[in-house]
Amino acid sequence: MDKKDLRIVFMGTPEFAATSLQALVEGGYNVVGVVTAVDKPVGRHQNTLVPSEVKRYALSQHLPVLQPERLRDETFVSALRALRADLQVVVAFRMLPEVVWAMPRLGTLNLHASLLPQYRGAAPINWAIINGEKESGVTTFFLRHDIDTGDIAMQEKVKIGPEETFGELYDTLMTTGAAMLLRTVDAVAAGTVKSIPQSSIATGESLKPAPKIFPETCMIDWSKSAREIHDLIRGLAPLPTARTTVEYGGKEYTLKIFSCRLREEEPRESAGTFVVGHSGKTLSIAAEGGYIDIDELQLSGHKRLAASVFLNGLRHPEDLKLISVTK
């Protein structure tokens, strides 16, 4: 089938998805409609509406945009059906009801930021780093009833560096995924796509989930090993950010840690102890099997700062204490 004859409806919301939409448009495909989230209210009084990155790109290309609040709404379903899509492509969107994903004759193709069947769920990039994985990747698969369980079309592996953060891996998988998605759609258009059941992929290990990140996920447990803590911090950087509770000057604060380095050596201090070194220029926290050397942090009510600048603003850095040592 010629690219111009393949009618595609694209569904997605964040920048991760917008990159894939751009790849399809620039690849010459006939995107007949885009489905994305409703505009998000922001600002002090929530009176400013901000469109999603997918909507921004779609409008720049003069593509029709649908923004349903409910995916089962009859008005939306009718509008979607009227687009007469041969194929739907979903990237970083919501869970679709069957009336939506089963609509196109060629099915609904999803791009997922993990090597399925591992890390099914809402936050695969975060959890791969939090769990200390050495590799991740992207998968295209065809949707069916159970979330992230459909037959796999293509996969591509990506190495995870020892200091790589969520934000860095996100960018890598975003571009890698967009390119692989385009190859998958090429195969669909050519009639050469060959999908395989996820059950046929032997992982050799139990499946690891990737649930949504909640505030409690972000709290650091200082009874864990330094490596586990380091992985949690980089797996949540730059957002939503790992955090802990500290006391200084008789007040309690939330301390966010944006970046750090792992120093693996047996600490002399007990786990959860602040260590100020190099004439008050460096800040570390002791943990089992090493130190967390902090590069950037933010105290609640204050700006994000380099650790050395943060220490310069404290009269008595030795009085800084962790309160939340364990969860």
GROMACS .gro file of C-alpha atoms in nm:
model
  327
    1MET     CA    1   0.000   0.000   0.000
    2ASP     CA    2   0.124   0.351  -0.083
    3LYS     CA    3   0.195   0.573   0.216
    4LYS     CA    4  -0.057   0.831   0.100
    5ASP     CA    5  -0.330   0.565   0.089
    6LEU     CA    6  -0.272   0.444   0.446
    7ARG     CA    7  -0.501   0.650   0.668
    8ILE     CA    8  -0.347   0.687   1.015
    9VAL     CA    9  -0.493   0.829   1.335
   10PHE     CA   10  -0.225   0.915   1.591
   11MET     CA   11  -0.285   0.920   1.967
   12GLY     CA   12  -0.043   1.065   2.222
   13THR     CA   13   0.028   1.356   2.456
   14PRO     CA   14   0.388   1.438   2.566
   15GLU     CA   15   0.705   1.528   2.378
   16PHE     CA   16   0.793   1.156   2.362
   17ALA     CA   17   0.483   1.106   2.147
   18ALA     CA   18   0.522   1.427   1.944
   19THR     CA   19   0.858   1.304   1.815
   20SER     CA   20   0.691   0.990   1.679
   21LEU     CA   21   0.411   1.193   1.520
   22GLN     CA   22   0.672   1.413   1.351
   23ALA     CA   23   0.851   1.103   1.219
   24LEU     CA   24   0.528   0.978   1.058
   25VAL     CA   25   0.444   1.315   0.903
   26GLU     CA   26   0.796   1.373   0.772
   27GLY     CA   27   0.801   1.012   0.655
   28GLY     CA   28   0.522   1.095   0.414
   29TYR     CA   29   0.233   0.917   0.586
   30ASN     CA   30  -0.126   1.032   0.566
   31VAL     CA   31  -0.211   1.125   0.925
   32VAL     CA   32  -0.582   1.203   0.902
   33GLY     CA   33  -0.635   1.291   1.267
   34VAL     CA   34  -0.468   1.330   1.605
   35VAL     CA   35  -0.613   1.242   1.946
   36THR     CA   36  -0.454   1.399   2.253
   37ALA     CA   37  -0.528   1.515   2.608
   38VAL     CA   38  -0.740   1.818   2.686
   39ASP     CA   39  -0.546   2.140   2.742
   40LYS     CA   40  -0.397   2.153   3.092
   41PRO     CA   41  -0.481   2.443   3.326
   42VAL     CA   42  -0.172   2.605   3.481
   43GLY     CA   43  -0.085   2.915   3.678
   44ARG     CA   44  -0.172   3.042   4.020
   45HIS     CA   45  -0.544   3.056   3.945
   46GLN     CA   46  -0.543   2.767   3.694
   47ASN     CA   47  -0.685   3.004   3.434
   48THR     CA   48  -0.425   2.951   3.161
   49LEU     CA   49  -0.469   2.650   2.934
   50VAL     CA   50  -0.158   2.485   2.791
   51PRO     CA   51  -0.186   2.240   2.497
   52SER     CA   52   0.006   1.913   2.487
   53GLU     CA   53   0.324   1.882   2.281
   54VAL     CA   54   0.136   1.655   2.042
   55LYS     CA   55  -0.135   1.916   1.990
   56ARG     CA   56   0.125   2.187   1.931
   57TYR     CA   57   0.289   1.985   1.656
   58ALA     CA   58  -0.042   1.871   1.506
   59LEU     CA   59  -0.167   2.228   1.475
   60SER     CA   60   0.163   2.336   1.318
   61GLN     CA   61   0.097   2.076   1.047
   62HIS     CA   62  -0.273   2.166   1.014
   63LEU     CA   63  -0.384   1.820   1.130
   64PRO     CA   64  -0.735   1.769   1.273
   65VAL     CA   65  -0.723   1.734   1.654
   66LEU     CA   66  -0.967   1.554   1.887
   67GLN     CA   67  -0.942   1.607   2.266
   68PRO     CA   68  -1.194   1.380   2.437
   69GLU     CA   69  -1.242   1.384   2.813
   70ARG     CA   70  -1.391   1.034   2.796
   71LEU     CA   71  -1.280   0.784   2.535
   72ARG     CA   72  -1.613   0.600   2.543
   73ASP     CA   73  -1.811   0.916   2.473
   74GLU     CA   74  -2.040   0.856   2.173
   75THR     CA   75  -1.959   1.193   2.018
   76PHE     CA   76  -1.586   1.114   2.024
   77VAL     CA   77  -1.631   0.756   1.900
   78SER     CA   78  -1.843   0.883   1.611
   79ALA     CA   79  -1.586   1.150   1.521
   80LEU     CA   80  -1.307   0.892   1.536
   81ARG     CA   81  -1.501   0.651   1.317
   82ALA     CA   82  -1.561   0.927   1.064
   83LEU     CA   83  -1.184   0.957   1.010
   84ARG     CA   84  -1.191   0.606   0.855
   85ALA     CA   85  -0.846   0.510   0.984
   86ASP     CA   86  -0.677   0.200   0.844
   87LEU     CA   87  -0.430   0.205   1.133
   88GLN     CA   88  -0.413   0.375   1.471
   89VAL     CA   89  -0.077   0.455   1.630
   90VAL     CA   90  -0.057   0.513   2.006
   91VAL     CA   91   0.244   0.659   2.190
   92ALA     CA   92   0.233   0.764   2.558
   93PHE     CA   93  -0.143   0.798   2.580
   94ARG     CA   94  -0.424   0.658   2.791
   95MET     CA   95  -0.555   0.303   2.812
   96LEU     CA   96  -0.798   0.261   2.523
   97PRO     CA   97  -1.138   0.089   2.542
   98GLU     CA   98  -1.200  -0.190   2.291
   99VAL     CA   99  -1.447   0.023   2.096
  100VAL     CA  100  -1.150   0.248   2.012
  101TRP     CA  101  -0.852   0.013   1.968
  102ALA     CA  102  -1.047  -0.244   1.767
  103MET     CA  103  -1.183   0.013   1.520
  104PRO     CA  104  -0.921   0.022   1.236
  105ARG     CA  105  -0.899  -0.271   0.994
  106LEU     CA  106  -0.518  -0.301   1.037
  107GLY     CA  107  -0.534  -0.270   1.416
  108THR     CA  108  -0.384  -0.030   1.668
  109LEU     CA  109  -0.007  -0.013   1.701
  110ASN     CA  110   0.155   0.099   2.026
  111LEU     CA  111   0.511   0.216   2.099
  112HIS     CA  112   0.625   0.124   2.451
  113ALA     CA  113   0.949   0.236   2.616
  114SER     CA  114   1.071  -0.102   2.739
  115LEU     CA  115   1.169  -0.444   2.612
  116LEU     CA  116   0.833  -0.613   2.656
  117PRO     CA  117   0.721  -0.829   2.827
  118GLN     CA  118   0.941  -0.663   3.090
  119TYR     CA  119   0.826  -0.334   3.245
  120ARG     CA  120   0.464  -0.325   3.144
  121GLY     CA  121   0.297  -0.017   3.289
  122ALA     CA  122   0.301   0.361   3.306
  123ALA     CA  123   0.664   0.433   3.402
  124PRO     CA  124   0.897   0.184   3.228
  125ILE     CA  125   1.190   0.425   3.186
  126ASN     CA  126   1.195   0.524   3.553
  127TRP     CA  127   1.174   0.169   3.683
  128ALA     CA  128   1.443   0.030   3.454
  129ILE     CA  129   1.692   0.274   3.608
  130ILE     CA  130   1.556   0.244   3.963
  131ASN     CA  131   1.606  -0.133   3.940
  132GLY     CA  132   1.963  -0.092   3.819
  133GLU     CA  133   1.913  -0.240   3.471
  134LYS     CA  134   2.205  -0.228   3.228
  135GLU     CA  135   1.983  -0.210   2.920
  136SER     CA  136   1.638  -0.100   2.813
  137GLY     CA  137   1.478  -0.045   2.477
  138VAL     CA  138   1.161   0.014   2.280
  139THR     CA  139   0.887  -0.216   2.154
  140THR     CA  140   0.610  -0.179   1.898
  141PHE     CA  141   0.312  -0.410   1.946
  142PHE     CA  142  -0.054  -0.443   1.852
  143LEU     CA  143  -0.306  -0.362   2.125
  144ARG     CA  144  -0.546  -0.611   2.273
  145HIS     CA  145  -0.755  -0.638   2.593
  146ASP     CA  146  -0.485  -0.657   2.864
  147ILE     CA  147  -0.250  -0.359   2.893
  148ASP     CA  148   0.089  -0.390   2.719
  149THR     CA  149   0.035  -0.759   2.636
  150GLY     CA  150  -0.026  -0.757   2.258
  151ASP     CA  151   0.182  -0.929   1.991
  152ILE     CA  152   0.523  -0.770   1.931
  153ALA     CA  153   0.612  -0.625   1.591
  154MET     CA  154   0.964  -0.489   1.655
  155GLN     CA  155   1.212  -0.428   1.937
  156GLU     CA  156   1.540  -0.241   1.971
  157LYS     CA  157   1.777  -0.254   2.268
  158VAL     CA  158   1.955   0.046   2.423
  159LYS     CA  159   2.237   0.040   2.678
  160ILE     CA  160   2.191   0.226   3.008
  161GLY     CA  161   2.504   0.400   3.138
  162PRO     CA  162   2.600   0.371   3.508
  163GLU     CA  163   2.532   0.742   3.568
  164GLU     CA  164   2.250   0.784   3.314
  165THR     CA  165   1.937   0.956   3.443
  166PHE     CA  166   1.570   0.915   3.359
  167GLY     CA  167   1.580   1.236   3.155
  168GLU     CA  168   1.877   1.120   2.948
  169LEU     CA  169   1.735   0.774   2.880
  170TYR     CA  170   1.396   0.932   2.799
  171ASP     CA  171   1.559   1.141   2.523
  172THR     CA  172   1.743   0.838   2.381
  173LEU     CA  173   1.435   0.615   2.376
  174MET     CA  174   1.225   0.898   2.233
  175THR     CA  175   1.438   0.925   1.919
  176THR     CA  176   1.512   0.552   1.896
  177GLY     CA  177   1.143   0.472   1.938
  178ALA     CA  178   1.029   0.720   1.674
  179ALA     CA  179   1.268   0.571   1.418
  180MET     CA  180   1.162   0.214   1.498
  181LEU     CA  181   0.793   0.308   1.491
  182LEU     CA  182   0.842   0.446   1.141
  183ARG     CA  183   1.004   0.119   1.033
  184THR     CA  184   0.713  -0.073   1.183
  185VAL     CA  185   0.454   0.134   0.999
  186ASP     CA  186   0.657   0.088   0.681
  187ALA     CA  187   0.624  -0.288   0.731
  188VAL     CA  188   0.250  -0.258   0.799
  189ALA     CA  189   0.206  -0.056   0.479
  190ALA     CA  190   0.409  -0.310   0.281
  191GLY     CA  191   0.219  -0.603   0.431
  192THR     CA  192   0.542  -0.756   0.564
  193VAL     CA  193   0.501  -0.697   0.939
  194LYS     CA  194   0.539  -1.021   1.136
  195SER     CA  195   0.423  -1.003   1.497
  196ILE     CA  196   0.496  -1.262   1.766
  197PRO     CA  197   0.324  -1.333   2.100
  198GLN     CA  198   0.499  -1.191   2.406
  199SER     CA  199   0.475  -1.536   2.563
  200SER     CA  200   0.723  -1.662   2.302
  201ILE     CA  201   0.998  -1.435   2.437
  202ALA     CA  202   1.195  -1.617   2.706
  203THR     CA  203   1.333  -1.364   2.954
  204GLY     CA  204   1.488  -1.612   3.195
  205GLU     CA  205   1.361  -1.405   3.487
  206SER     CA  206   1.038  -1.303   3.651
  207LEU     CA  207   0.850  -1.012   3.497
  208LYS     CA  208   0.911  -0.670   3.649
  209PRO     CA  209   0.623  -0.420   3.651
  210ALA     CA  210   0.643  -0.046   3.581
  211PRO     CA  211   0.361   0.111   3.785
  212LYS     CA  212   0.289   0.481   3.801
  213ILE     CA  213   0.530   0.685   4.016
  214PHE     CA  214   0.364   0.819   4.331
  215PRO     CA  215   0.502   1.067   4.591
  216GLU     CA  216   0.586   0.783   4.828
  217THR     CA  217   0.795   0.620   4.553
  218CYS     CA  218   1.018   0.927   4.555
  219MET     CA  219   1.107   0.909   4.927
  220ILE     CA  220   1.460   0.780   4.985
  221ASP     CA  221   1.505   0.489   5.225
  222TRP     CA  222   1.851   0.545   5.371
  223SER     CA  223   1.866   0.190   5.513
  224LYS     CA  224   1.911   0.064   5.157
  225SER     CA  225   2.249   0.028   4.988
  226ALA     CA  226   2.424   0.329   4.840
  227ARG     CA  227   2.388   0.177   4.493
  228GLU     CA  228   2.011   0.131   4.533
  229ILE     CA  229   1.975   0.490   4.654
  230HIS     CA  230   2.189   0.618   4.367
  231ASP     CA  231   1.971   0.427   4.120
  232LEU     CA  232   1.653   0.572   4.273
  233ILE     CA  233   1.788   0.928   4.248
  234ARG     CA  234   1.894   0.899   3.884
  235GLY     CA  235   1.575   0.708   3.798
  236LEU     CA  236   1.368   1.007   3.915
  237ALA     CA  237   1.589   1.286   3.776
  238PRO     CA  238   1.506   1.551   3.678
  239LEU     CA  239   1.139   1.477   3.751
  240PRO     CA  240   0.960   1.389   3.972
  241THR     CA  241   1.286   1.390   4.177
  242ALA     CA  242   1.396   1.175   4.471
  243ARG     CA  243   1.355   1.342   4.810
  244THR     CA  244   1.407   1.308   5.182
  245THR     CA  245   1.315   1.499   5.499
  246VAL     CA  246   1.579   1.702   5.683
  247GLU     CA  247   1.602   1.923   5.988
  248TYR     CA  248   1.797   2.248   6.008
  249GLY     CA  249   1.767   2.535   6.250
  250GLY     CA  250   1.482   2.368   6.435
  251LYS     CA  251   1.268   2.339   6.118
  252GLU     CA  252   1.181   2.049   5.892
  253TYR     CA  253   1.230   2.070   5.514
  254THR     CA  254   1.189   1.848   5.212
  255LEU     CA  255   1.522   1.806   5.036
  256LYS     CA  256   1.513   1.712   4.667
  257ILE     CA  257   1.825   1.558   4.514
  258PHE     CA  258   1.850   1.627   4.141
  259SER     CA  259   2.190   1.475   4.069
  260CYS     CA  260   2.457   1.284   4.254
  261ARG     CA  261   2.747   1.046   4.212
  262LEU     CA  262   2.801   0.709   4.376
  263ARG     CA  263   3.124   0.667   4.573
  264GLU     CA  264   3.162   0.302   4.666
  265GLU     CA  265   3.376   0.277   4.977
  266GLU     CA  266   3.291   0.162   5.326
  267PRO     CA  267   3.164   0.468   5.516
  268ARG     CA  268   3.290   0.556   5.861
  269GLU     CA  269   2.957   0.718   5.951
  270SER     CA  270   2.620   0.551   6.009
  271ALA     CA  271   2.367   0.538   5.726
  272GLY     CA  272   2.184   0.866   5.676
  273THR     CA  273   2.460   1.090   5.809
  274PHE     CA  274   2.549   1.413   5.628
  275VAL     CA  275   2.921   1.454   5.559
  276VAL     CA  276   3.060   1.798   5.470
  277GLY     CA  277   3.407   1.784   5.316
  278HIS     CA  278   3.677   1.976   5.132
  279SER     CA  279   3.656   2.286   5.353
  280GLY     CA  280   3.280   2.305   5.332
  281LYS     CA  281   3.259   2.267   4.952
  282THR     CA  282   3.116   1.913   4.915
  283LEU     CA  283   2.814   1.742   5.063
  284SER     CA  284   2.768   1.366   5.090
  285ILE     CA  285   2.535   1.128   5.271
  286ALA     CA  286   2.659   0.796   5.408
  287ALA     CA  287   2.477   0.475   5.319
  288GLU     CA  288   2.546   0.105   5.328
  289GLY     CA  289   2.848   0.035   5.109
  290GLY     CA  290   2.927   0.390   5.007
  291TYR     CA  291   2.846   0.759   4.988
  292ILE     CA  292   2.597   0.960   4.787
  293ASP     CA  293   2.797   1.263   4.669
  294ILE     CA  294   2.536   1.531   4.597
  295ASP     CA  295   2.583   1.762   4.298
  296GLU     CA  296   2.249   1.949   4.283
  297LEU     CA  297   1.971   1.979   4.540
  298GLN     CA  298   1.680   2.193   4.648
  299LEU     CA  299   1.545   2.268   4.994
  300SER     CA  300   1.170   2.330   5.007
  301GLY     CA  301   1.101   2.702   4.971
  302HIS     CA  302   1.441   2.765   4.813
  303LYS     CA  303   1.601   2.753   4.468
  304ARG     CA  304   1.769   2.455   4.306
  305LEU     CA  305   2.142   2.490   4.376
  306ALA     CA  306   2.476   2.325   4.330
  307ALA     CA  307   2.582   2.157   4.655
  308SER     CA  308   2.875   2.397   4.705
  309VAL     CA  309   2.648   2.702   4.667
  310PHE     CA  310   2.393   2.547   4.902
  311LEU     CA  311   2.660   2.493   5.168
  312ASN     CA  312   2.779   2.853   5.134
  313GLY     CA  313   2.432   2.965   5.240
  314LEU     CA  314   2.434   2.765   5.565
  315ARG     CA  315   2.582   2.918   5.876
  316HIS     CA  316   2.616   2.582   6.049
  317PRO     CA  317   2.616   2.301   5.790
  318GLU     CA  318   2.710   2.056   6.062
  319ASP     CA  319   2.359   2.101   6.206
  320LEU     CA  320   2.195   1.959   5.893
  321LYS     CA  321   2.031   1.625   5.982
  322LEU     CA  322   1.823   1.366   5.804
  323ILE     CA  323   1.488   1.284   5.962
  324SER     CA  324   1.349   1.027   5.720
  325VAL     CA  325   1.627   0.765   5.737
  326THR     CA  326   1.386   0.480   5.653
  327LYS     CA  327   1.038   0.474   5.504
   0.00000   0.00000   0.00000
